[in-house]
CSV table of C-alpha atoms and ligand atoms in Angstrom, one decimal:
chain,number,residue,atom,x,y,z
A,1,MET,CA,111.0,94.0,124.6
A,2,ASN,CA,110.1,90.4,124.7
A,3,THR,CA,108.6,89.4,121.3
A,4,ASP,CA,108.3,85.7,121.5
A,5,SER,CA,104.9,83.8,121.6
A,6,THR,CA,104.4,84.4,125.3
A,7,GLY,CA,105.1,88.1,124.6
A,8,PRO,CA,104.9,91.1,126.7
A,9,GLY,CA,102.6,91.1,129.7
A,10,PRO,CA,99.1,92.4,129.1
A,11,SER,CA,98.7,96.2,128.8
A,12,ARG,CA,95.4,97.0,130.4
A,13,ARG,CA,94.4,100.5,129.5
A,14,GLY,CA,91.0,99.2,128.4
A,15,ARG,CA,91.2,100.8,125.0
A,16,VAL,CA,88.5,98.5,123.6
A,17,ALA,CA,86.8,97.7,126.9
A,18,GLY,CA,83.4,96.2,126.5
A,19,LYS,CA,83.7,95.8,122.7
A,20,VAL,CA,83.1,92.6,120.8
A,21,ALA,CA,85.8,91.7,118.2
A,22,ILE,CA,86.1,89.1,115.5
A,23,VAL,CA,89.6,88.3,114.2
A,24,THR,CA,89.8,86.0,111.1
A,25,GLY,CA,92.8,83.6,110.9
A,26,ALA,CA,93.4,84.3,114.6
A,27,GLY,CA,95.1,80.9,115.1
A,28,SER,CA,98.7,80.7,113.9
A,29,THR,CA,101.0,78.7,111.7
A,30,PRO,CA,103.0,76.6,114.2
A,31,GLY,CA,106.5,77.9,115.0
A,32,PRO,CA,108.5,80.5,116.7
A,33,GLY,CA,107.3,84.1,117.1
A,34,MET,CA,103.9,85.9,117.0
A,35,ALA,CA,101.5,85.7,114.1
A,36,THR,CA,99.6,88.8,113.0
A,37,GLY,CA,96.1,87.3,113.6
A,38,ARG,CA,97.0,85.8,116.9
A,39,GLY,CA,98.7,89.1,117.9
A,40,CYS,CA,95.6,91.1,117.0
A,41,ALA,CA,93.3,88.8,119.0
A,42,ILE,CA,95.6,88.8,122.1
A,43,VAL,CA,96.1,92.6,122.2
A,44,LEU,CA,92.4,93.3,121.6
A,45,ALA,CA,91.6,90.9,124.5
A,46,ASP,CA,94.3,92.5,126.7
A,47,GLU,CA,92.7,95.8,126.1
A,48,GLY,CA,89.2,94.6,127.2
A,49,ALA,CA,87.5,93.2,124.1
A,50,SER,CA,85.6,89.9,124.0
A,51,VAL,CA,87.2,88.2,121.0
A,52,LEU,CA,85.8,85.6,118.6
A,53,VAL,CA,88.9,83.7,117.5
A,54,ALA,CA,88.1,82.5,114.0
A,55,ASP,CA,90.2,79.9,112.2
A,56,ILE,CA,89.7,77.0,109.9
A,57,ALA,CA,91.9,74.9,112.2
A,58,GLY,CA,90.2,74.2,115.5
A,59,ASP,CA,93.4,73.4,117.4
A,60,ARG,CA,94.9,76.7,116.4
A,61,ALA,CA,91.8,78.7,117.4
A,62,GLU,CA,91.7,76.9,120.7
A,63,GLN,CA,95.4,77.7,121.4
A,64,THR,CA,94.8,81.4,120.9
A,65,CYS,CA,91.8,81.2,123.2
A,66,GLU,CA,94.0,79.5,125.8
A,67,ILE,CA,96.6,82.2,125.6
A,68,ILE,CA,94.0,84.9,126.0
A,69,ARG,CA,92.3,83.2,128.9
A,70,GLY,CA,95.7,82.7,130.5
A,71,ARG,CA,96.2,86.5,130.4
A,72,GLY,CA,92.8,87.1,132.0
A,73,GLY,CA,91.0,87.9,128.8
A,74,ILE,CA,87.7,86.7,127.2
A,75,ALA,CA,87.8,84.6,124.0
A,76,HIS,CA,85.6,82.1,122.2
A,77,PRO,CA,86.7,79.9,119.3
A,78,PHE,CA,85.0,79.7,115.9
A,79,VAL,CA,86.0,77.0,113.5
A,80,GLY,CA,85.0,77.6,109.9
A,81,ASP,CA,86.2,78.6,106.4
A,82,THR,CA,86.0,82.4,106.2
A,83,SER,CA,86.8,82.4,102.5
A,84,ARG,CA,83.1,81.3,102.0
A,85,ALA,CA,80.0,83.3,102.4
A,86,ASP,CA,78.3,80.7,104.6
A,87,GLY,CA,81.4,80.5,106.8
A,88,CYS,CA,81.4,84.3,107.3
A,89,ALA,CA,77.7,84.3,108.1
A,90,ALA,CA,78.2,81.5,110.7
A,91,MET,CA,81.1,83.4,112.1
A,92,VAL,CA,79.1,86.6,112.7
A,93,ASP,CA,76.2,84.5,114.1
A,94,ALA,CA,78.6,82.9,116.5
A,95,ALA,CA,79.9,86.3,117.7
A,96,VAL,CA,76.4,87.5,118.3
A,97,ALA,CA,75.4,84.3,120.1
A,98,ALA,CA,78.5,84.4,122.3
A,99,PHE,CA,78.8,88.1,123.0
A,100,GLY,CA,75.6,89.8,121.8
A,101,THR,CA,76.9,91.9,118.9
A,102,VAL,CA,80.0,92.8,116.7
A,103,ASP,CA,81.8,96.0,117.2
A,104,ILE,CA,85.2,95.2,115.6
A,105,LEU,CA,86.2,93.0,112.6
A,106,VAL,CA,89.9,92.4,111.9
A,107,ASN,CA,90.2,90.8,108.5
A,108,ASN,CA,93.6,89.1,108.8
A,109,ILE,CA,93.7,86.1,106.5
A,110,GLY,CA,96.0,86.2,103.5
A,111,VAL,CA,98.4,84.0,101.6
A,112,SER,CA,101.3,84.8,99.3
A,113,VAL,CA,102.7,82.9,96.3
A,114,ALA,CA,105.9,84.1,94.6
A,115,GLY,CA,105.9,84.7,90.9
A,116,ASN,CA,105.3,87.2,88.1
A,117,VAL,CA,102.5,87.4,85.6
A,118,VAL,CA,104.1,84.9,83.3
A,119,ASP,CA,104.8,82.1,85.8
A,120,THR,CA,102.0,82.5,88.3
A,121,SER,CA,99.3,79.9,87.6
A,122,GLU,CA,95.6,80.9,87.2
A,123,GLU,CA,94.9,78.5,90.2
A,124,ASP,CA,97.4,80.4,92.4
A,125,TRP,CA,96.0,83.7,91.3
A,126,ASP,CA,92.5,82.6,92.2
A,127,ARG,CA,93.6,81.1,95.6
A,128,VAL,CA,95.5,84.1,96.6
A,129,HIS,CA,92.6,86.4,95.8
A,130,ARG,CA,90.0,84.1,97.5
A,131,LEU,CA,92.1,83.8,100.7
A,132,GLY,CA,93.5,87.3,100.6
A,133,LEU,CA,90.7,89.6,99.3
A,134,LYS,CA,87.4,87.9,98.7
A,135,THR,CA,87.5,86.6,102.4
A,136,MET,CA,87.6,90.3,103.6
A,137,PHE,CA,84.7,91.2,101.3
A,138,LEU,CA,82.6,88.3,102.6
A,139,ALA,CA,83.5,88.8,106.3
A,140,ALA,CA,82.6,92.5,106.0
A,141,GLN,CA,79.4,91.7,104.1
A,142,ALA,CA,78.3,89.6,107.1
A,143,ALA,CA,79.5,91.9,109.9
A,144,VAL,CA,78.6,95.4,108.6
A,145,PRO,CA,74.8,95.0,108.9
A,146,VAL,CA,75.2,94.1,112.6
A,147,MET,CA,77.5,97.2,113.1
A,148,ALA,CA,75.1,99.4,111.1
A,149,ALA,CA,72.2,98.3,113.3
A,150,GLU,CA,74.3,99.5,116.3
A,151,GLY,CA,75.2,102.7,114.6
A,152,SER,CA,79.0,102.1,115.1
A,153,GLY,CA,81.8,99.7,114.3
A,154,ALA,CA,85.4,99.4,113.2
A,155,VAL,CA,86.9,97.2,110.5
A,156,VAL,CA,90.6,96.8,110.2
A,157,ASN,CA,92.0,95.0,107.1
A,158,ILE,CA,95.5,93.5,107.2
A,159,GLY,CA,97.2,94.6,104.0
A,160,SER,CA,100.9,94.6,103.2
A,161,ILE,CA,103.6,96.9,101.9
A,162,ALA,CA,103.5,94.5,98.9
A,163,ALA,CA,100.5,96.5,97.6
A,164,THR,CA,102.8,99.4,96.8
A,165,ARG,CA,106.4,97.8,96.6
A,166,GLY,CA,107.2,95.4,93.9
A,167,GLY,CA,108.8,92.1,94.9
A,168,ASN,CA,107.8,89.4,92.4
A,169,TYR,CA,104.6,88.4,94.2
A,170,VAL,CA,102.1,89.6,91.5
A,171,ALA,CA,99.0,87.8,92.8
A,172,TYR,CA,99.7,88.8,96.4
A,173,ALA,CA,100.5,92.4,95.5
A,174,ALA,CA,97.3,92.7,93.4
A,175,ALA,CA,95.2,91.2,96.2
A,176,LYS,CA,96.8,93.5,98.8
A,177,GLY,CA,96.2,96.5,96.5
A,178,GLY,CA,92.6,95.3,96.4
A,179,VAL,CA,92.6,95.3,100.2
A,180,GLU,CA,93.6,99.0,100.2
A,181,ALA,CA,90.9,99.8,97.6
A,182,LEU,CA,88.3,97.8,99.6
A,183,THR,CA,89.3,99.8,102.7
A,184,VAL,CA,88.8,103.3,101.2
A,185,ASP,CA,85.6,102.3,99.4
A,186,MET,CA,84.0,100.8,102.5
A,187,ALA,CA,85.1,103.8,104.5
A,188,TYR,CA,83.1,106.0,102.2
A,189,SER,CA,80.0,103.8,102.0
A,190,HIS,CA,79.7,103.1,105.7
A,191,GLY,CA,80.9,106.3,107.2
A,192,ARG,CA,77.5,107.7,107.7
A,193,GLN,CA,76.5,104.5,109.5
A,194,GLY,CA,79.2,105.2,112.1
A,195,ILE,CA,81.5,102.5,110.8
A,196,ARG,CA,85.2,103.3,110.4
A,197,VAL,CA,87.3,101.2,108.0
A,198,ASN,CA,91.1,101.2,108.0
A,199,ALA,CA,94.0,99.0,107.1
A,200,VAL,CA,97.4,98.0,108.6
A,201,ALA,CA,100.1,97.3,106.1
A,202,PRO,CA,102.9,95.3,107.7
A,203,GLY,CA,106.4,95.4,106.4
A,204,HIS,CA,108.8,92.5,106.5
A,205,ILE,CA,107.9,91.2,110.0
A,206,THR,CA,109.1,88.0,111.6
A,207,THR,CA,106.2,85.5,112.1
A,208,PRO,CA,105.8,81.7,112.4
A,209,LEU,CA,104.5,81.7,108.8
A,210,LEU,CA,107.8,83.3,107.6
A,211,PHE,CA,109.9,80.8,109.5
A,212,SER,CA,107.8,77.9,108.2
A,213,VAL,CA,108.9,79.0,104.8
A,214,VAL,CA,112.6,79.8,105.4
A,215,GLY,CA,113.0,76.9,107.8
A,216,VAL,CA,113.4,77.3,111.6
A,217,ASN,CA,117.2,76.5,111.3
A,218,ALA,CA,117.6,79.8,109.4
A,219,GLU,CA,115.5,81.7,112.0
A,220,SER,CA,118.3,83.6,113.7
A,221,GLU,CA,120.1,84.5,110.4
A,222,TYR,CA,116.8,85.6,108.9
A,223,ARG,CA,116.0,87.8,112.0
A,224,GLN,CA,119.3,89.5,111.6
A,225,ARG,CA,118.8,90.0,107.9
A,226,LEU,CA,115.4,91.5,108.2
A,227,ALA,CA,116.4,93.8,111.1
A,228,ALA,CA,119.3,95.1,109.1
A,229,ALA,CA,117.6,95.5,105.7
A,230,SER,CA,113.9,95.9,106.0
A,231,GLY,CA,113.5,99.3,107.5
A,232,VAL,CA,115.2,102.4,108.8
A,233,LEU,CA,115.1,101.4,112.5
A,234,GLY,CA,117.4,98.3,112.2
A,235,THR,CA,115.1,96.2,114.5
A,236,ASN,CA,112.6,93.4,113.9
A,237,GLY,CA,108.8,93.7,114.0
A,238,ASP,CA,106.3,91.0,114.5
A,239,GLY,CA,102.6,90.1,115.1
A,240,TRP,CA,102.6,92.1,118.3
A,241,ASP,CA,103.3,95.3,116.4
A,242,VAL,CA,100.5,94.6,114.0
A,243,GLY,CA,98.2,93.7,116.9
A,244,ARG,CA,98.9,97.0,118.7
A,245,ALA,CA,98.3,99.1,115.5
A,246,ALA,CA,95.1,97.2,114.7
A,247,THR,CA,93.8,97.7,118.2
A,248,PHE,CA,94.5,101.4,118.0
A,249,LEU,CA,92.6,101.7,114.8
A,250,ALA,CA,89.8,99.6,116.2
A,251,SER,CA,89.6,101.7,119.4
A,252,ASP,CA,87.7,104.9,120.1
A,253,GLU,CA,91.1,106.7,120.2
A,254,ALA,CA,90.9,106.5,116.4
A,255,ARG,CA,87.3,107.8,116.4
A,256,TRP,CA,88.2,110.4,113.6
A,257,ILE,CA,90.4,108.2,111.5
A,258,THR,CA,88.9,106.3,108.6
A,259,GLY,CA,90.0,105.2,105.2
A,260,VAL,CA,93.7,105.1,106.0
A,261,VAL,CA,96.4,102.5,105.4
A,262,LEU,CA,98.8,102.5,108.3
A,263,PRO,CA,102.2,101.1,107.4
A,264,VAL,CA,103.8,99.1,110.3
A,265,GLY,CA,107.2,98.4,108.8
A,266,ALA,CA,110.0,100.4,110.5
A,267,GLY,CA,109.7,103.2,107.9
A,268,ALA,CA,110.5,100.9,104.9
A,269,THR,CA,108.1,102.8,102.8
A,270,THR,CA,109.5,106.2,103.7
A,271,VAL,CA,113.2,105.8,102.7
A,272,THR,CA,114.9,106.6,99.4
A,273,PRO,CA,116.1,103.1,98.3
A,274,LEU,CA,119.7,104.4,97.7
A,275,MET,CA,120.0,105.5,101.3
A,276,MET,CA,119.5,101.9,102.4
A,277,ALA,CA,122.6,100.8,100.5
A,278,PRO,CA,125.0,100.9,103.4
A,279,HIS,CA,122.6,98.8,105.5
A,280,LEU,CA,121.9,96.4,102.6
A,281,ARG,CA,125.6,95.8,102.0
A,282,ALA,CA,125.7,94.1,105.4
A,283,VAL,CA,123.4,91.3,104.4
A,284,PRO,CA,123.1,88.8,101.5
A,285,ALA,CA,120.4,89.5,99.0
A,286,PRO,CA,117.4,87.1,98.9
A,287,GLY,CA,118.5,83.8,97.2
A,288,GLU,CA,122.3,84.3,98.0
B,301,NAD,N1,104.6,87.8,107.8
B,301,NAD,C1,104.7,88.9,107.1
B,301,NAD,O1,105.9,89.4,106.9
B,301,NAD,C2,103.5,89.7,106.6
B,301,NAD,C3,103.8,90.9,106.0
B,301,NAD,C4,102.7,91.6,105.5
B,301,NAD,C5,101.4,91.1,105.7
B,301,NAD,N2,101.2,89.9,106.3
B,301,NAD,C6,99.8,89.5,106.4
B,301,NAD,O2,99.5,88.9,107.7
B,301,NAD,C7,98.3,88.1,107.5
B,301,NAD,C8,98.5,86.6,108.1
B,301,NAD,O3,99.5,86.5,108.9
B,301,NAD,P1,99.5,85.5,110.1
B,301,NAD,O4,100.8,85.7,110.7
B,301,NAD,O5,98.3,85.6,111.0
B,301,NAD,O6,99.4,84.1,109.3
B,301,NAD,P2,99.3,82.6,109.8
B,301,NAD,O7,99.4,81.7,108.6
B,301,NAD,O8,100.2,82.3,111.0
B,301,NAD,O9,97.8,82.5,110.4
B,301,NAD,C9,96.7,82.6,109.6
B,301,NAD,C10,95.6,81.6,110.1
B,301,NAD,O10,94.6,81.7,109.1
B,301,NAD,C11,94.0,80.4,109.1
B,301,NAD,N3,93.2,80.3,107.8
B,301,NAD,C12,93.7,80.0,106.6
B,301,NAD,N4,92.7,80.0,105.7
B,301,NAD,C13,91.6,80.1,106.4
B,301,NAD,C14,90.2,80.1,106.0
B,301,NAD,N5,89.8,79.9,104.7
B,301,NAD,N6,89.3,80.3,107.0
B,301,NAD,C15,89.6,80.5,108.3
B,301,NAD,N7,90.9,80.5,108.7
B,301,NAD,C16,91.9,80.3,107.7
B,301,NAD,C17,95.1,79.4,109.2
B,301,NAD,O11,94.7,78.2,109.7
B,301,NAD,C18,96.1,80.2,110.2
B,301,NAD,O12,96.0,79.7,111.5
B,301,NAD,C19,98.1,88.0,106.0
B,301,NAD,O13,97.1,88.9,105.6
B,301,NAD,C20,99.4,88.4,105.5
B,301,NAD,O14,99.3,88.8,104.1
B,301,NAD,C21,102.2,89.2,106.8
């Protein structure tokens, strides 16, 4: 399957036809491959939703809108800081002004910083939690009343397998653990309002953000390494895979699913670590 930024052709089963969706961080770090936020926005639009593409960077939001319109979908950009309460309120107002309501919220923003409890700075801890957890609380706080008034809605939070698998990213892991806790608590509190709340936990996927960190020159080597070592399938995943999973959870096909964390990671969280040894021997360890 083609997994670059032009991606597969639109699937048009209308799984979210007529719905209004907001995706936060739906622009993308520049670079090769498909980001998770952009992937969610495109797949939702392919499947019939009108999408508010929210990003702090106007050019990135506009690029996603252009891709969606080029595939025949409906999108509207929103430029603002969704780690702030006023930014989230303005984002929900913009969706209502553009499309009349909010049915789906995909909380996608998140940043990671490497480090353990000793060498992670307080500033980094606070930034990772503001951009990775507080933003989801604030966006949901603004969107849920609109959904509750409609008597239905779906929230999908983008977590990470880092919530349950150690890797020397203590601030990120704790924020993503918080995303899972936020998900189950919201699912309880808003279930009787017809609002479902689920999470997608991506594994080691290839995204422009990843390649901006490892360097685009190392792109092909990194793709091979991740395919070999990051799951039981031996293949790469990317923002398209996250977009498809998020769209399923947001759609009425998942009408009886709430409070779950769906791993999208080629089975990485299902395997006994020792059984990965033959696959891991084929690639250098991180830092080698
Ligand atoms: N790449 C991976 O391997 C991986 C694995 C697990 C989870 N994830 C998760 O995927 C999510 C993000 O991935 P992505 O590929 O979309 O990243 P990305 O960096 O390509 O895109 C995120 C977008 O968010 C925007 N943004 C940043 N701060 C903002 C703010 N305050 N207000 C509004 N917009 C803001 C950025 O401008 C950017 O365009 C994160 O939650 C991350 O933890 C990624």
